[in-house]
């Protein structure tokens, strides 16, 4: 019953989208406001209908209603409740539903926020957003339905892949999809503004906030994925230049470029064509990213599996690209610059350079990601480039980016003078150079020029941000005589964009310091250790003290059944640093083909990383126990268990675990000492904080009206000639 | 049976929501877009720039002469915007509350 | 020099350097790339000194730990064809087991193939496919 309601609701959602597009466009063409409003309300209606759809599928998962194919395929009675709720989006169709539901929610927010503004642009923006809605609901209704049913319903489901059983893995898709869908909003409003040929301050103000929100969500989504990879998977890295990782990074990079260059357009009316292109590219890349993960066209660990959805997506992306180019070319008179670059030493020039670096980064990543397809087109065979190739180009570009983030906020608009530069850059530059000298001394022979360069640039950024805060607080105190803390708070709250931006730069600098340190100075070993044996890694001694084995007697079987692990002692210079408990959990197999005992542990295996994080370095360990050596025992156990009493298998397994505890089996270890990884996550948090500060709504109406009145009076009091 | 009822309920809700604006008495067609909103936004942006320049001066990023030059230029641009706003005439009477769109 | 002229020169300079850099990037990508091959293709045309991206499925019963190295065989995904033994060191993904699709960078060393450390990628099991039966994780 729920499924047929869901199917009908999807068709209804598609109908609402089609109606809304028609109503909004008709209202725009004829100037009849009521039709435009009806079109806008269609967005709210879409959100309503899709919420119903999402609720139906969620309830089905929570109730373990296996008549739904998607529930049977991705959940089971033994899946814990939290993961049942999140398993909705572990499937192709469920994740599409999540995507379009989030699109409808964020679009409703955007339509509501702009209800009294941008009167001529909103109808077209509405039509574009509903166009995306129509595409996705169409896919869901006709090609990848989440409401497929089977009868009779299976008794048990397949269960959620244990690799996904981690909180950040479940929050990662909603964050990521929120980022993608939020980027379609500036896209839609840009299309609308270009259609009606009105690209002005009001439009900039509306678009900027959405772009910033999208940028934040997408950034957090990417960071969460990296953190999960590091803390949960058994390889100890956080970024692999995997196609799906890259697909989420590309729109974020272009979004970053847009957030910066839009400031130039706001202040000096420049770069209008550039900005329009950037915002259209961001939306297109967001759709491309959504497509890449589910198309199967590129080899990736993430792929949802080859699917038939490729063709519609390619058509949509083609449409977006062609449409964007057409709009920009046909509206280029509206996008003519009001001013031009005065000097190459100015904030405008630095922002422009920052944009070029970001677009360059995006191009490198794009090229490397799609290279298998490119090489197939050119040479006939698929070839791929690996992380070393990516690193070769992204490392220098990122270094320049960090350096620019220190220069940009401080250098003057229009034209910087030598005196200006001396006053503002002297202290941060000295700070950066001193840091470099100290670090070169400290690291001695271990020369890693790129890492040291990054540290130097990051120190420079820290210097400029610190200087800005210091001077701002001093200026505020000169005016108001407040205490430093109060002055800091009121300074930030009155200049949110500025100081929020500085905070973001600081966070990014720290993040890249963490990336540089943990890549360049990492020490890792893959070794086989016998009990009692130790090994030196990066100045620390890891000792495999003893083995652990536990059988989890959970009647509900929500977790792994068998856990084999180790107690690992870590010392440095003889002194005890920490004790780690890496282990590997073995989950049950979905069927009984491996025998009663074998099936208890014949499913997926997940690593439980033994990790001691710290500000200076992370001590990381993962274990791969030699479970193959237990196979003879498991086979014997399979024969021993009577068919009439399958629960005896658990007892047998406990005996096997005891055998593992008693014997002294060697095991394969991956041991890593990684400096300053925590700075990555801390830097990310600071970026989040800075972004929120920058996004916070401006002071209320009354305060703003008072300010406007005061400035108006000032202007009238001091008339000036218009010629300057 | 219940399912069909729920679908009809949902359909009814959607139709009611979406047709709301169409059922209102028709508003007088809006005047030509005078660009007032755009000018007001530009005015606010210009004021913000003036404030930022002042801030830059107080924190030492701009020398007094540079600031004075910049400030004069920005104020001239602001006055130009104010003049264009004045030319548009007084602000049209706002429509009574309650008939605004959601 | 008049400002428009200066701007034009700047634009041309910027575009030229962009084209040159992009050209360098494109060129190095073709020389640095490793071709994707199936086991059958690899056995047919593997040349020493060249790295290949071997894609296929892990042959059942072929996984053995030999000291620090992991030995396994990769068979053609489509079935049939020959399988290639790979001696691999480095991180092994959690999802690695027989029957799973893998990608590993290999190069010829003597008669056999050696997998580059850390290059083993295992595809997450397809979200659509029914659970694989009878595939052991070790």
Short mmCIF file of N, CA and C in Angstrom, two decimals, chain A residues 30-176:
data_model
loop_
_atom_site.label_atom_id
_atom_site.label_comp_id
_atom_site.label_asym_id
_atom_site.label_seq_id
_atom_site.Cartn_x
_atom_site.Cartn_y
_atom_site.Cartn_z
N UNK A 30 3.64 36.99 -19.50
CA UNK A 30 2.46 37.85 -19.58
C UNK A 30 2.42 38.88 -18.48
N UNK A 31 3.40 38.84 -17.57
CA UNK A 31 3.43 39.83 -16.50
C UNK A 31 2.35 39.59 -15.46
N UNK A 32 1.77 38.41 -15.44
CA UNK A 32 0.69 38.14 -14.48
C UNK A 32 1.28 37.46 -13.25
N UNK A 33 1.32 38.24 -12.21
CA UNK A 33 2.01 37.87 -10.99
C UNK A 33 1.44 36.59 -10.39
N UNK A 34 0.11 36.39 -10.52
CA UNK A 34 -0.49 35.25 -9.81
C UNK A 34 0.01 33.93 -10.37
N UNK A 35 0.34 33.91 -11.68
CA UNK A 35 0.85 32.68 -12.23
C UNK A 35 2.28 32.41 -11.76
N UNK A 36 3.04 33.46 -11.65
CA UNK A 36 4.39 33.29 -11.11
C UNK A 36 4.33 32.76 -9.68
N UNK A 37 3.40 33.34 -8.89
CA UNK A 37 3.27 32.86 -7.52
C UNK A 37 2.82 31.41 -7.47
N UNK A 38 1.96 31.04 -8.40
CA UNK A 38 1.55 29.66 -8.45
C UNK A 38 2.74 28.77 -8.77
N UNK A 39 3.58 29.24 -9.67
CA UNK A 39 4.78 28.48 -9.99
C UNK A 39 5.70 28.36 -8.79
N UNK A 40 5.80 29.45 -8.03
CA UNK A 40 6.65 29.39 -6.84
C UNK A 40 6.07 28.42 -5.83
N UNK A 41 4.76 28.46 -5.69
CA UNK A 41 4.13 27.54 -4.74
C UNK A 41 4.33 26.09 -5.16
N UNK A 42 4.53 25.87 -6.46
CA UNK A 42 4.78 24.50 -6.90
C UNK A 42 6.05 23.97 -6.27
N UNK A 43 7.00 24.86 -6.01
CA UNK A 43 8.23 24.40 -5.36
C UNK A 43 7.92 23.89 -3.96
N UNK A 44 7.07 24.67 -3.23
CA UNK A 44 6.68 24.20 -1.91
C UNK A 44 5.91 22.88 -2.01
N UNK A 45 5.04 22.81 -3.04
CA UNK A 45 4.25 21.58 -3.20
C UNK A 45 5.16 20.40 -3.48
N UNK A 46 6.19 20.64 -4.29
CA UNK A 46 7.14 19.57 -4.58
C UNK A 46 7.80 19.08 -3.30
N UNK A 47 8.21 20.04 -2.46
CA UNK A 47 8.82 19.66 -1.19
C UNK A 47 7.85 18.82 -0.36
N UNK A 48 6.60 19.20 -0.35
CA UNK A 48 5.59 18.47 0.41
C UNK A 48 5.46 17.03 -0.09
N UNK A 49 5.30 16.89 -1.40
CA UNK A 49 5.08 15.56 -1.97
C UNK A 49 6.32 14.68 -1.76
N UNK A 50 7.51 15.26 -1.97
CA UNK A 50 8.71 14.46 -1.81
C UNK A 50 8.96 14.09 -0.35
N UNK A 51 8.53 14.97 0.57
CA UNK A 51 8.63 14.60 1.98
C UNK A 51 7.79 13.38 2.26
N UNK A 52 6.61 13.35 1.66
CA UNK A 52 5.75 12.17 1.82
C UNK A 52 6.47 10.94 1.27
N UNK A 53 7.05 11.06 0.08
CA UNK A 53 7.78 9.92 -0.51
C UNK A 53 8.90 9.46 0.41
N UNK A 54 9.66 10.42 0.90
CA UNK A 54 10.80 10.07 1.73
C UNK A 54 10.33 9.42 3.02
N UNK A 55 9.22 9.94 3.58
CA UNK A 55 8.70 9.36 4.80
C UNK A 55 8.28 7.91 4.58
N UNK A 56 7.65 7.66 3.42
CA UNK A 56 7.21 6.29 3.13
C UNK A 56 8.41 5.34 3.12
N UNK A 57 9.48 5.75 2.45
CA UNK A 57 10.61 4.84 2.33
C UNK A 57 11.33 4.70 3.66
N UNK A 58 11.40 5.78 4.43
CA UNK A 58 12.04 5.70 5.75
C UNK A 58 11.28 4.74 6.65
N UNK A 59 9.94 4.89 6.65
CA UNK A 59 9.13 4.02 7.50
C UNK A 59 9.31 2.57 7.08
N UNK A 60 9.38 2.35 5.76
CA UNK A 60 9.57 0.98 5.29
C UNK A 60 10.87 0.40 5.80
N UNK A 61 11.92 1.22 5.81
CA UNK A 61 13.20 0.73 6.31
C UNK A 61 13.15 0.48 7.81
N UNK A 62 12.54 1.42 8.52
CA UNK A 62 12.52 1.28 9.98
C UNK A 62 11.68 0.08 10.40
N UNK A 63 10.63 -0.20 9.61
CA UNK A 63 9.80 -1.35 9.94
C UNK A 63 10.32 -2.64 9.33
N UNK A 64 11.47 -2.53 8.61
CA UNK A 64 12.02 -3.70 7.92
C UNK A 64 10.98 -4.36 7.04
N UNK A 65 10.32 -3.55 6.25
CA UNK A 65 9.29 -4.06 5.35
C UNK A 65 9.97 -4.58 4.08
N UNK A 66 10.25 -5.89 4.06
CA UNK A 66 11.04 -6.42 2.96
C UNK A 66 10.26 -6.61 1.68
N UNK A 67 8.98 -6.24 1.68
CA UNK A 67 8.28 -6.29 0.40
C UNK A 67 8.83 -5.20 -0.52
N UNK A 68 9.42 -4.17 0.06
CA UNK A 68 10.11 -3.16 -0.74
C UNK A 68 11.46 -3.75 -1.17
N UNK A 69 11.71 -3.79 -2.48
CA UNK A 69 12.97 -4.34 -2.98
C UNK A 69 14.17 -3.63 -2.39
N UNK A 70 14.07 -2.33 -2.26
CA UNK A 70 15.25 -1.59 -1.82
C UNK A 70 15.55 -1.87 -0.34
N UNK A 71 14.50 -2.11 0.44
CA UNK A 71 14.72 -2.44 1.84
C UNK A 71 15.36 -3.82 1.95
N UNK A 72 14.82 -4.75 1.15
CA UNK A 72 15.36 -6.11 1.18
C UNK A 72 16.81 -6.13 0.73
N UNK A 73 17.16 -5.22 -0.16
CA UNK A 73 18.50 -5.23 -0.71
C UNK A 73 19.54 -4.50 0.12
N UNK A 74 19.11 -3.71 1.10
CA UNK A 74 20.09 -2.89 1.79
C UNK A 74 19.92 -2.86 3.29
N UNK A 75 19.00 -3.61 3.80
CA UNK A 75 18.82 -3.59 5.25
C UNK A 75 18.47 -4.99 5.70
N UNK A 76 18.41 -5.20 6.98
CA UNK A 76 18.03 -6.49 7.50
C UNK A 76 17.49 -6.28 8.90
N UNK A 77 16.93 -7.33 9.46
CA UNK A 77 16.39 -7.18 10.81
C UNK A 77 17.51 -6.95 11.81
N UNK A 78 18.74 -7.38 11.44
CA UNK A 78 19.82 -7.24 12.40
C UNK A 78 20.57 -5.92 12.27
N UNK A 79 20.13 -5.07 11.38
CA UNK A 79 20.81 -3.78 11.25
C UNK A 79 20.34 -2.86 12.38
N UNK A 80 21.26 -2.20 13.07
CA UNK A 80 20.83 -1.29 14.13
C UNK A 80 19.94 -0.18 13.58
N UNK A 81 19.08 0.35 14.43
CA UNK A 81 18.06 1.29 13.98
C UNK A 81 18.63 2.51 13.28
N UNK A 82 19.70 3.08 13.85
CA UNK A 82 20.28 4.27 13.23
C UNK A 82 20.69 3.99 11.80
N UNK A 83 21.30 2.81 11.59
CA UNK A 83 21.76 2.50 10.24
C UNK A 83 20.62 2.08 9.34
N UNK A 84 19.54 1.58 9.93
CA UNK A 84 18.35 1.31 9.11
C UNK A 84 17.86 2.60 8.50
N UNK A 85 17.82 3.65 9.36
CA UNK A 85 17.32 4.93 8.86
C UNK A 85 18.22 5.48 7.77
N UNK A 86 19.53 5.28 7.95
CA UNK A 86 20.47 5.85 6.98
C UNK A 86 20.66 4.96 5.77
N UNK A 87 20.24 3.68 5.86
CA UNK A 87 20.43 2.77 4.74
C UNK A 87 19.60 3.20 3.54
N UNK A 88 18.65 4.08 3.78
CA UNK A 88 17.80 4.56 2.68
C UNK A 88 18.66 5.05 1.54
N UNK A 89 19.72 5.80 1.87
CA UNK A 89 20.50 6.39 0.79
C UNK A 89 21.76 5.61 0.46
N UNK A 90 21.80 4.35 0.85
CA UNK A 90 22.95 3.56 0.41
C UNK A 90 22.68 2.91 -0.94
N UNK A 91 21.48 3.08 -1.45
CA UNK A 91 21.15 2.49 -2.75
C UNK A 91 21.04 3.59 -3.79
N UNK A 92 21.12 3.19 -5.03
CA UNK A 92 21.02 4.13 -6.15
C UNK A 92 19.72 4.93 -6.06
N UNK A 93 18.62 4.22 -5.97
CA UNK A 93 17.32 4.89 -6.02
C UNK A 93 17.06 5.71 -4.76
N UNK A 94 17.49 5.16 -3.62
CA UNK A 94 17.30 5.90 -2.39
C UNK A 94 18.11 7.17 -2.36
N UNK A 95 19.33 7.11 -2.89
CA UNK A 95 20.17 8.31 -2.86
C UNK A 95 19.63 9.35 -3.83
N UNK A 96 19.05 8.91 -4.94
CA UNK A 96 18.43 9.87 -5.86
C UNK A 96 17.26 10.56 -5.20
N UNK A 97 16.49 9.78 -4.43
CA UNK A 97 15.33 10.37 -3.74
C UNK A 97 15.81 11.38 -2.71
N UNK A 98 16.86 11.03 -1.98
CA UNK A 98 17.43 11.97 -1.01
C UNK A 98 17.86 13.25 -1.72
N UNK A 99 18.51 13.09 -2.85
CA UNK A 99 19.02 14.24 -3.61
C UNK A 99 17.89 15.18 -4.00
N UNK A 100 16.87 14.63 -4.60
CA UNK A 100 15.81 15.52 -5.09
C UNK A 100 14.97 16.05 -3.93
N UNK A 101 14.87 15.29 -2.84
CA UNK A 101 14.17 15.81 -1.67
C UNK A 101 14.91 17.01 -1.10
N UNK A 102 16.24 16.88 -0.97
CA UNK A 102 17.03 18.00 -0.48
C UNK A 102 16.93 19.19 -1.44
N UNK A 103 16.91 18.90 -2.75
CA UNK A 103 16.76 19.97 -3.73
C UNK A 103 15.46 20.72 -3.48
N UNK A 104 14.38 19.97 -3.24
CA UNK A 104 13.10 20.63 -3.04
C UNK A 104 13.10 21.46 -1.76
N UNK A 105 13.76 20.97 -0.71
CA UNK A 105 13.78 21.72 0.55
C UNK A 105 14.59 23.00 0.40
N UNK A 106 15.79 22.89 -0.14
CA UNK A 106 16.63 24.08 -0.27
C UNK A 106 16.02 25.07 -1.26
N UNK A 107 15.41 24.55 -2.33
CA UNK A 107 14.77 25.44 -3.29
C UNK A 107 13.61 26.18 -2.64
N UNK A 108 12.85 25.47 -1.80
CA UNK A 108 11.76 26.15 -1.10
C UNK A 108 12.31 27.27 -0.23
N UNK A 109 13.42 27.01 0.45
CA UNK A 109 14.01 28.06 1.28
C UNK A 109 14.41 29.25 0.41
N UNK A 110 15.04 28.97 -0.72
CA UNK A 110 15.49 30.05 -1.60
C UNK A 110 14.31 30.84 -2.14
N UNK A 111 13.26 30.14 -2.54
CA UNK A 111 12.08 30.81 -3.10
C UNK A 111 11.41 31.65 -2.03
N UNK A 112 11.39 31.14 -0.80
CA UNK A 112 10.78 31.90 0.28
C UNK A 112 11.59 33.15 0.61
N UNK A 113 12.92 32.97 0.66
CA UNK A 113 13.77 34.11 1.02
C UNK A 113 13.67 35.21 -0.02
N UNK A 114 13.50 34.85 -1.29
CA UNK A 114 13.45 35.87 -2.34
C UNK A 114 12.03 36.24 -2.71
N UNK A 115 11.08 36.04 -1.77
CA UNK A 115 9.69 36.22 -2.16
C UNK A 115 9.36 37.66 -2.52
N UNK A 116 10.14 38.63 -1.96
CA UNK A 116 9.81 40.01 -2.30
C UNK A 116 10.90 40.68 -3.12
N UNK A 117 11.81 39.87 -3.61
CA UNK A 117 12.94 40.48 -4.32
C UNK A 117 13.08 39.88 -5.70
N UNK A 118 13.87 40.51 -6.50
CA UNK A 118 14.25 39.97 -7.81
C UNK A 118 13.02 39.52 -8.59
N UNK A 119 12.03 40.38 -8.64
CA UNK A 119 10.74 40.01 -9.22
C UNK A 119 10.84 39.43 -10.63
N UNK A 120 11.74 40.00 -11.41
CA UNK A 120 11.79 39.54 -12.80
C UNK A 120 12.64 38.29 -12.97
N UNK A 121 13.55 38.07 -12.03
CA UNK A 121 14.45 36.93 -12.16
C UNK A 121 13.82 35.64 -11.61
N UNK A 122 13.05 35.81 -10.52
CA UNK A 122 12.54 34.63 -9.81
C UNK A 122 11.76 33.65 -10.68
N UNK A 123 10.88 34.11 -11.59
CA UNK A 123 10.14 33.12 -12.39
C UNK A 123 11.07 32.17 -13.13
N UNK A 124 12.13 32.71 -13.71
CA UNK A 124 13.02 31.84 -14.49
C UNK A 124 13.85 30.95 -13.58
N UNK A 125 14.26 31.50 -12.44
CA UNK A 125 15.00 30.68 -11.49
C UNK A 125 14.12 29.52 -11.01
N UNK A 126 12.84 29.84 -10.74
CA UNK A 126 11.90 28.80 -10.33
C UNK A 126 11.80 27.72 -11.39
N UNK A 127 11.70 28.16 -12.65
CA UNK A 127 11.57 27.19 -13.73
C UNK A 127 12.79 26.29 -13.81
N UNK A 128 13.97 26.86 -13.62
CA UNK A 128 15.19 26.05 -13.70
C UNK A 128 15.23 25.03 -12.58
N UNK A 129 14.91 25.49 -11.35
CA UNK A 129 14.94 24.57 -10.21
C UNK A 129 13.93 23.45 -10.40
N UNK A 130 12.74 23.81 -10.87
CA UNK A 130 11.74 22.77 -11.10
C UNK A 130 12.15 21.88 -12.27
N UNK A 131 12.93 22.44 -13.19
CA UNK A 131 13.44 21.62 -14.28
C UNK A 131 14.34 20.51 -13.75
N UNK A 132 15.24 20.87 -12.82
CA UNK A 132 16.05 19.83 -12.18
C UNK A 132 15.17 18.84 -11.45
N UNK A 133 14.16 19.39 -10.76
CA UNK A 133 13.24 18.51 -10.04
C UNK A 133 12.55 17.54 -10.97
N UNK A 134 12.14 18.05 -12.14
CA UNK A 134 11.46 17.18 -13.08
C UNK A 134 12.39 16.08 -13.57
N UNK A 135 13.64 16.44 -13.83
CA UNK A 135 14.60 15.45 -14.30
C UNK A 135 14.74 14.31 -13.29
N UNK A 136 14.98 14.69 -12.03
CA UNK A 136 15.23 13.65 -11.03
C UNK A 136 13.98 12.85 -10.68
N UNK A 137 12.84 13.53 -10.58
CA UNK A 137 11.63 12.76 -10.28
C UNK A 137 11.27 11.88 -11.46
N UNK A 138 11.57 12.35 -12.67
CA UNK A 138 11.34 11.51 -13.83
C UNK A 138 12.18 10.24 -13.78
N UNK A 139 13.46 10.42 -13.43
CA UNK A 139 14.33 9.26 -13.28
C UNK A 139 13.76 8.30 -12.25
N UNK A 140 13.33 8.88 -11.12
CA UNK A 140 12.83 8.04 -10.04
C UNK A 140 11.54 7.35 -10.43
N UNK A 141 10.69 8.07 -11.14
CA UNK A 141 9.38 7.49 -11.46
C UNK A 141 9.51 6.39 -12.50
N UNK A 142 10.44 6.57 -13.46
CA UNK A 142 10.44 5.65 -14.60
C UNK A 142 11.67 4.78 -14.73
N UNK A 143 12.76 5.15 -14.10
CA UNK A 143 13.96 4.36 -14.36
C UNK A 143 14.60 3.74 -13.12
N UNK A 144 14.41 4.31 -11.99
CA UNK A 144 15.09 3.78 -10.79
C UNK A 144 14.17 3.98 -9.61
N UNK A 145 13.07 3.25 -9.62
CA UNK A 145 12.08 3.53 -8.59
C UNK A 145 12.48 2.95 -7.25
N UNK A 146 12.32 3.72 -6.18
CA UNK A 146 12.56 3.16 -4.85
C UNK A 146 11.36 2.37 -4.33
N UNK A 147 10.29 2.39 -5.08
CA UNK A 147 9.07 1.76 -4.59
C UNK A 147 8.76 0.46 -5.29
N UNK A 148 9.79 -0.19 -5.83
CA UNK A 148 9.54 -1.49 -6.42
C UNK A 148 9.27 -2.51 -5.34
N UNK A 149 8.36 -3.41 -5.61
CA UNK A 149 8.02 -4.42 -4.60
C UNK A 149 8.15 -5.81 -5.18
N UNK A 150 8.30 -6.75 -4.27
CA UNK A 150 8.28 -8.15 -4.66
C UNK A 150 7.31 -8.87 -3.77
N UNK A 151 6.65 -9.83 -4.36
CA UNK A 151 5.78 -10.64 -3.50
C UNK A 151 5.93 -12.07 -3.93
N UNK A 152 6.15 -13.04 -3.05
CA UNK A 152 6.10 -12.80 -1.61
C UNK A 152 7.36 -12.08 -1.12
N UNK A 153 7.21 -11.34 -0.06
CA UNK A 153 8.34 -10.57 0.45
C UNK A 153 9.34 -11.52 1.09
N UNK A 154 10.63 -11.29 0.86
CA UNK A 154 11.63 -12.13 1.52
C UNK A 154 11.56 -11.97 3.04
N UNK A 155 12.00 -13.02 3.70
CA UNK A 155 11.89 -13.00 5.15
C UNK A 155 12.98 -12.12 5.77
N UNK A 156 14.12 -12.13 5.11
CA UNK A 156 15.24 -11.38 5.68
C UNK A 156 15.90 -10.58 4.58
N UNK A 157 16.47 -9.46 4.96
CA UNK A 157 17.14 -8.64 3.97
C UNK A 157 18.63 -8.94 3.90
N UNK A 158 19.26 -8.34 2.91
CA UNK A 158 20.67 -8.58 2.69
C UNK A 158 21.52 -7.88 3.74
N UNK A 159 21.03 -6.77 4.22
CA UNK A 159 21.77 -6.06 5.25
C UNK A 159 22.63 -4.95 4.66
N UNK A 160 23.01 -4.05 5.53
CA UNK A 160 23.82 -2.92 5.12
C UNK A 160 25.28 -3.33 5.13
N UNK A 161 26.00 -2.98 4.08
CA UNK A 161 27.42 -3.27 4.02
C UNK A 161 28.10 -2.74 5.28
N UNK A 162 28.78 -3.62 6.02
CA UNK A 162 29.39 -3.19 7.28
C UNK A 162 30.37 -2.04 7.10
N UNK A 163 30.94 -1.91 5.93
CA UNK A 163 31.88 -0.82 5.72
C UNK A 163 31.19 0.54 5.87
N UNK A 164 29.85 0.56 5.71
CA UNK A 164 29.13 1.82 5.82
C UNK A 164 28.63 2.08 7.23
N UNK A 165 28.91 1.15 8.13
CA UNK A 165 28.36 1.31 9.46
C UNK A 165 29.22 2.24 10.29
N UNK A 166 29.22 3.46 9.93
CA UNK A 166 29.95 4.44 10.72
C UNK A 166 29.20 5.74 10.64
N UNK A 167 29.02 6.44 11.75
CA UNK A 167 28.18 7.65 11.71
C UNK A 167 28.59 8.64 10.63
N UNK A 168 29.88 8.89 10.46
CA UNK A 168 30.22 9.92 9.48
C UNK A 168 29.95 9.44 8.07
N UNK A 169 29.96 8.14 7.84
CA UNK A 169 29.62 7.66 6.51
C UNK A 169 28.16 7.86 6.22
N UNK A 170 27.36 7.94 7.24
CA UNK A 170 25.93 8.10 7.02
C UNK A 170 25.56 9.57 6.90
N UNK A 171 26.34 10.45 7.53
CA UNK A 171 26.04 11.88 7.43
C UNK A 171 26.65 12.44 6.16
N UNK A 172 27.69 11.80 5.68
CA UNK A 172 28.44 12.29 4.52
C UNK A 172 27.55 12.51 3.30
N UNK A 173 26.69 11.51 2.88
CA UNK A 173 25.85 11.79 1.71
C UNK A 173 24.88 12.97 1.90
N UNK A 174 24.15 13.07 2.99
CA UNK A 174 23.26 14.23 3.10
C UNK A 174 24.01 15.56 3.05
N UNK A 175 25.19 15.62 3.66
CA UNK A 175 25.97 16.86 3.60
C UNK A 175 26.39 17.16 2.17
N UNK A 176 26.90 16.14 1.51
CA UNK A 176 27.39 16.28 0.15
C UNK A 176 26.25 16.70 -0.78
#
